[in-house]
XYZ file of C-alpha atoms in Angstrom:
396
model
C 13.887 12.715 -23.700
C 11.837 9.935 -22.102
C 9.202 10.875 -19.532
C 10.143 10.015 -15.958
C 7.350 7.879 -14.533
C 6.557 7.036 -10.909
C 4.161 4.160 -10.266
C 2.440 4.130 -6.881
C 1.188 0.585 -6.400
C 3.307 -1.129 -9.034
C 2.607 -4.698 -7.879
C -1.158 -4.356 -8.213
C -3.198 -5.140 -11.303
C -3.118 -1.580 -12.691
C 0.542 -1.016 -11.844
C 1.607 -4.278 -13.478
C -0.361 -3.506 -16.645
C 1.124 -0.013 -16.755
C 4.587 -1.555 -16.770
C 3.464 -3.756 -19.683
C 2.754 -0.565 -21.645
C 6.008 1.090 -20.527
C 7.928 -1.993 -21.690
C 6.678 -1.353 -25.249
C 8.291 2.100 -25.363
C 11.677 2.203 -23.604
C 12.549 5.338 -25.571
C 9.438 7.217 -24.378
C 9.172 6.259 -20.714
C 11.692 5.787 -17.940
C 10.610 4.270 -14.638
C 12.059 6.567 -11.988
C 10.375 5.051 -8.913
C 8.135 2.156 -7.902
C 6.173 1.550 -4.719
C 4.291 -1.326 -3.146
C 2.964 -2.449 0.196
C 4.330 -5.937 0.815
C 4.710 -7.966 -2.407
C 8.474 -7.581 -2.381
C 9.341 -10.603 -4.617
C 7.323 -9.109 -7.493
C 8.725 -5.674 -6.717
C 12.215 -7.173 -6.894
C 11.455 -8.575 -10.362
C 10.162 -5.170 -11.477
C 13.301 -3.474 -10.199
C 15.489 -5.908 -12.126
C 13.450 -5.334 -15.307
C 13.119 -1.531 -15.177
C 16.067 -0.328 -13.040
C 14.310 2.485 -11.150
C 16.343 4.953 -9.115
C 14.027 4.545 -6.124
C 11.732 1.894 -4.719
C 9.486 2.401 -1.691
C 7.981 -0.370 0.463
C 5.354 0.290 3.119
C 5.550 -3.018 5.013
C 8.545 -3.164 7.389
C 9.307 -6.856 6.837
C 9.032 -6.461 3.073
C 11.292 -3.391 3.246
C 13.999 -5.397 4.997
C 13.696 -8.337 2.599
C 13.814 -6.139 -0.509
C 16.732 -4.102 0.826
C 18.715 -7.307 1.217
C 17.691 -8.653 -2.190
C 18.696 -5.400 -3.941
C 21.908 -4.861 -1.986
C 24.021 -5.511 -5.086
C 22.028 -3.188 -7.367
C 22.076 0.588 -7.741
C 18.563 1.133 -6.388
C 17.688 3.325 -3.404
C 15.276 1.341 -1.199
C 13.096 3.545 0.995
C 10.208 3.079 3.405
C 6.667 3.984 2.435
C 6.720 7.212 4.452
C 9.427 8.541 2.105
C 7.275 8.097 -0.992
C 5.629 11.574 -1.016
C 9.130 13.090 -1.058
C 10.116 10.976 -4.063
C 6.943 11.950 -5.898
C 7.784 15.614 -5.356
C 11.239 15.424 -6.970
C 11.577 17.954 -9.822
C 12.621 15.297 -12.344
C 9.299 13.430 -11.968
C 7.048 14.038 -14.972
C 4.097 11.729 -14.396
C 2.725 9.778 -11.430
C 0.426 6.777 -11.741
C -1.713 6.729 -8.591
C -2.735 3.065 -8.352
C -2.673 2.369 -4.607
C -5.986 0.828 -3.569
C -8.341 2.652 -1.193
C -7.822 5.802 0.829
C -4.293 4.559 1.505
C -3.483 6.070 -1.879
C -4.849 9.503 -0.989
C -1.587 10.832 0.478
C 0.417 9.911 -2.629
C -2.202 11.434 -4.929
C -2.237 14.657 -2.934
C 1.574 14.888 -2.895
C 1.743 14.418 -6.660
C -0.899 17.066 -7.326
C 0.602 19.501 -4.840
C 3.888 19.203 -6.761
C 2.132 19.994 -10.042
C 2.736 16.591 -11.606
C 0.635 14.977 -14.280
C -1.355 12.416 -12.313
C -2.812 9.303 -13.908
C -5.584 8.542 -11.461
C -6.472 4.886 -11.015
C -7.360 5.364 -7.351
C -11.016 6.408 -7.463
C -11.147 6.677 -3.667
C -8.853 9.716 -3.892
C -11.673 11.709 -5.467
C -14.522 10.009 -3.624
C -12.984 10.780 -0.225
C -10.758 13.686 -1.265
C -13.292 15.502 -3.426
C -12.921 19.271 -3.131
C -9.534 19.049 -1.384
C -8.032 17.078 -4.256
C -9.538 19.313 -6.938
C -8.469 22.492 -5.115
C -4.833 21.398 -4.819
C -4.823 20.409 -8.509
C -6.146 23.821 -9.514
C -3.664 25.640 -7.253
C -0.629 23.798 -8.606
C -1.795 23.521 -12.220
C -1.529 19.736 -12.051
C -3.279 17.693 -14.711
C -5.466 14.705 -13.761
C -5.986 11.997 -16.382
C -8.389 9.231 -15.319
C -7.416 5.583 -15.680
C -10.751 3.943 -14.832
C -12.000 2.563 -18.144
C -15.300 4.423 -17.822
C -13.792 7.823 -17.075
C -11.106 7.401 -19.693
C -13.907 6.618 -22.140
C -15.850 9.735 -21.159
C -12.731 11.870 -21.489
C -12.178 10.528 -25.001
C -15.830 11.030 -25.989
C -16.052 14.602 -24.729
C -15.119 16.811 -27.670
C -12.342 19.195 -26.619
C -14.172 22.306 -27.792
C -17.247 21.280 -25.799
C -15.397 20.096 -22.704
C -13.174 23.174 -22.390
C -15.634 25.963 -23.113
C -17.770 27.660 -20.477
C -20.984 26.366 -22.040
C -19.951 22.688 -21.922
C -22.432 21.981 -19.116
C -25.230 23.055 -21.469
C -23.921 21.113 -24.464
C -23.639 17.810 -22.623
C -26.968 16.331 -21.644
C -25.716 13.288 -19.745
C -22.641 11.194 -19.067
C -23.268 7.442 -19.008
C -21.129 4.880 -17.198
C -21.472 1.236 -18.121
C -21.428 -1.521 -15.500
C -20.603 -5.170 -16.070
C -22.731 -6.123 -13.086
C -19.948 -8.311 -11.720
C -19.746 -12.113 -11.693
C -23.261 -12.762 -10.335
C -25.527 -10.345 -12.202
C -28.542 -10.517 -12.484
C -28.904 -12.561 -9.269
C -30.330 -10.433 -6.438
C -27.830 -9.516 -3.734
C -29.938 -11.329 -1.114
C -29.226 -14.661 -2.834
C -25.445 -14.341 -2.484
C -25.103 -15.236 1.193
C -22.676 -18.093 0.718
C -20.429 -16.946 -2.123
C -16.718 -17.136 -1.366
C -14.008 -14.505 -1.886
C -12.597 -16.679 -4.665
C -15.944 -16.694 -6.493
C -16.374 -12.956 -6.008
C -12.880 -12.192 -7.300
C -13.312 -14.266 -10.466
C -14.635 -11.605 -12.822
C -15.925 -12.891 -16.182
C -14.464 -9.979 -18.197
C -11.843 -8.030 -16.312
C -8.516 -8.847 -14.658
C -8.687 -6.793 -11.457
C -7.396 -6.603 -7.911
C -9.319 -8.243 -5.086
C -10.780 -5.100 -3.547
C -12.181 -3.707 -6.774
C -13.438 -7.185 -7.700
C -15.570 -7.184 -4.550
C -16.742 -3.644 -5.328
C -17.728 -4.806 -8.801
C -19.760 -7.690 -7.372
C -21.621 -5.410 -4.932
C -21.700 -2.682 -7.618
C -20.379 -0.231 -5.033
C -17.688 0.605 -7.585
C -20.281 2.145 -9.865
C -21.474 4.512 -7.156
C -17.879 5.530 -6.446
C -17.401 6.101 -10.171
C -20.415 8.434 -10.256
C -18.763 10.539 -7.541
C -15.479 10.467 -9.451
C -17.186 11.561 -12.678
C -18.840 14.502 -10.912
C -15.495 15.821 -9.691
C -13.559 15.107 -12.886
C -16.047 16.611 -15.296
C -17.776 19.217 -13.131
C -21.295 17.814 -13.363
C -23.989 17.065 -10.801
C -24.946 13.473 -9.878
C -28.222 13.925 -11.747
C -26.286 14.218 -15.019
C -24.469 10.876 -14.613
C -26.309 7.707 -15.624
C -25.513 3.998 -15.296
C -26.340 1.239 -17.791
C -25.628 -2.446 -17.169
C -23.571 -3.882 -20.018
C -22.278 -7.380 -19.176
C -19.959 -7.704 -22.186
C -17.855 -4.695 -21.078
C -17.179 -3.533 -24.630
C -18.782 -0.075 -24.433
C -17.140 1.733 -21.521
C -18.791 5.132 -21.553
C -21.192 7.307 -23.514
C -21.795 11.048 -23.790
C -25.288 12.274 -24.668
C -25.219 15.676 -26.355
C -28.190 18.023 -26.535
C -28.525 17.648 -30.321
C -29.480 13.977 -30.111
C -25.962 12.659 -30.742
C -24.474 10.026 -28.422
C -20.756 9.299 -28.645
C -19.670 5.893 -27.337
C -16.240 4.476 -26.565
C -15.643 0.816 -27.439
C -12.676 -1.430 -26.715
C -11.975 -4.870 -25.356
C -11.920 -5.012 -21.528
C -8.209 -4.435 -21.073
C -6.795 -1.625 -18.933
C -3.790 -1.212 -21.214
C -5.884 0.907 -23.582
C -6.659 3.527 -20.904
C -3.109 3.330 -19.539
C -1.549 3.847 -22.952
C -3.791 6.843 -23.634
C -2.956 8.413 -20.272
C 0.787 7.738 -20.308
C 1.054 9.425 -23.688
C -0.740 12.567 -22.394
C -3.958 11.766 -24.259
C -2.301 10.704 -27.486
C -2.648 7.330 -29.189
C 0.041 4.682 -29.439
C 0.004 0.920 -29.821
C -1.069 -0.519 -26.460
C -0.826 -4.233 -27.167
C -4.615 -4.555 -27.419
C -6.362 -5.398 -30.699
C -9.291 -3.479 -32.135
C -12.892 -4.586 -31.735
C -14.095 -7.161 -34.258
C -17.796 -6.360 -34.576
C -18.528 -9.426 -36.666
C -17.105 -11.781 -34.055
C -18.904 -9.952 -31.273
C -22.227 -10.412 -32.997
C -24.373 -8.503 -30.500
C -24.125 -6.472 -27.332
C -26.684 -6.189 -24.546
C -27.693 -3.259 -22.347
C -29.993 -3.323 -19.342
C -31.576 -0.781 -17.036
C -30.012 -0.509 -13.604
C -32.101 -2.106 -10.842
C -30.861 -0.965 -7.434
C -33.086 -3.594 -5.809
C -30.596 -6.128 -7.164
C -27.694 -3.984 -5.927
C -28.738 -2.382 -2.600
C -25.162 -1.394 -1.687
C -25.044 0.746 -4.829
C -28.282 2.474 -3.808
C -26.724 3.609 -0.516
C -23.596 4.916 -2.242
C -25.653 6.829 -4.818
C -27.673 8.409 -2.010
C -24.414 9.469 -0.360
C -23.068 10.959 -3.580
C -26.206 13.076 -3.875
C -25.986 14.088 -0.204
C -22.449 15.456 -0.398
C -18.731 15.051 0.197
C -18.649 13.967 3.837
C -21.365 11.377 3.179
C -19.109 9.947 0.472
C -16.271 9.668 2.987
C -18.546 7.651 5.280
C -19.792 5.111 2.744
C -16.356 4.758 1.165
C -14.691 4.073 4.522
C -17.455 1.700 5.609
C -17.139 -0.203 2.360
C -13.342 -0.472 2.651
C -13.680 -1.876 6.172
C -16.387 -4.327 5.108
C -14.492 -5.550 2.042
C -11.367 -6.182 4.106
C -13.398 -8.245 6.585
C -15.010 -10.235 3.784
C -11.731 -10.970 2.017
C -10.216 -12.139 5.296
C -13.117 -14.559 5.795
C -14.624 -12.838 8.838
C -18.017 -11.937 7.376
C -20.354 -13.146 4.663
C -20.639 -11.344 1.357
C -24.123 -10.032 2.172
C -22.869 -8.655 5.501
C -21.147 -5.924 3.495
C -24.572 -4.318 3.058
C -25.245 -4.394 6.803
C -21.942 -2.728 7.617
C -22.319 0.017 4.997
C -25.947 0.691 5.897
C -25.528 0.788 9.670
C -22.333 2.808 9.512
C -23.904 5.360 7.180
C -26.931 5.744 9.425
C -24.843 5.760 12.617
C -22.033 8.201 11.790
C -23.031 11.856 11.426
C -21.531 13.699 8.480
C -19.102 16.507 9.189
C -17.219 18.978 6.980
C -13.679 18.000 5.988
C -11.690 20.832 4.446
C -8.118 19.508 4.689
C -6.317 16.283 3.903
C -5.769 15.650 7.624
C -9.506 16.154 8.257
C -10.333 13.539 5.644
C -7.796 10.978 6.845
C -8.898 11.394 10.469
C -12.597 11.068 9.632
C -11.871 8.067 7.408
C -10.174 6.244 10.300
C -13.006 7.093 12.700
C -15.590 5.721 10.285
C -13.596 2.529 9.743
C -13.367 2.033 13.502
C -17.137 2.464 13.773
C -17.693 0.001 10.911
C -15.492 -2.545 12.669
C -17.586 -2.106 15.806
C -20.743 -2.691 13.779
C -19.224 -5.884 12.403
C -18.144 -7.113 15.816
C -21.346 -6.287 17.714
C -23.993 -6.724 15.045
C -22.499 -9.722 13.245
C -20.872 -11.427 16.251
C -17.433 -11.780 14.714
C -13.978 -11.288 16.079
C -12.392 -8.215 14.566
C -8.648 -8.193 15.117
């Protein structure tokens, strides 16, 4: 029997690449439901190719357009608010959580609460959700498999007997995430005043969505990934390191106490992590070739300099400080990135918004999903005020 797959965020970069992997194995995977925000023409094409039972669209205009386009097909078109109910259906086996930002938190929570196997590509779910997400996963027995290339690499490098036993924290000395540095590394952040969204979103190695492309350029993504690694693997921030590796061939390393370091290598293509996760941590052909070491010639690694990436420094401080601090910097960053991509602020203004929001909003405990979502919206409103007052822009 094929596994019934639900893809939350199917029109994004991760969702589209997941469907590329699914297409290779029609006998193993069946697309039960797709969701998107507003890219209904692409969603229509995906529906025609994969024939899901359900499709959910968050944007009202896109919902109407897709409903009309699919009127002659046997597909149930629903609004975005119905998506948690679809995720919870008993026939759902696996959910790919690939909605960008905290907007994906509700879908992730619903999938975990229902005990589904969740392929987590939405790092903000753990950064903002933290203990709430992990608690609901433990309560329901849901399994979380990371999709981020770095966390997938760490999962594959952690030996099962070491990762599952009670002494694993003593056997593993350090987890190491690699960072490409983005399109401008090693230029200091202060020299990037006039870069455009198009320049920022043109990554030299990876094919990514616009939001994560900006996070890569500011290196905020690496701080969020440290938080994600802490929750996924049960380690403290002090046991997670970062190494700059522009070629993006080595994705993660595990330092063991006996002097052994296990490294994961693959070409920068998300289909490798997606294939591994979709198959429940087994290996199948993903459509990506193996590394040719001779052609590569050499790889470079560099120490992280947070003076070059000041946004990352703030996020790392927040990760060390605790969960509610992570909610603040994550929300401030989301607000700032949206303003930058819409052309309302300069690239370097992202630092101002994150810094002033983090220093201006007091942390507070968030023990429920509603607490987190409410605090997230309050922080984003504050960040927008910072942008409007401090940077003299029109925020609408």
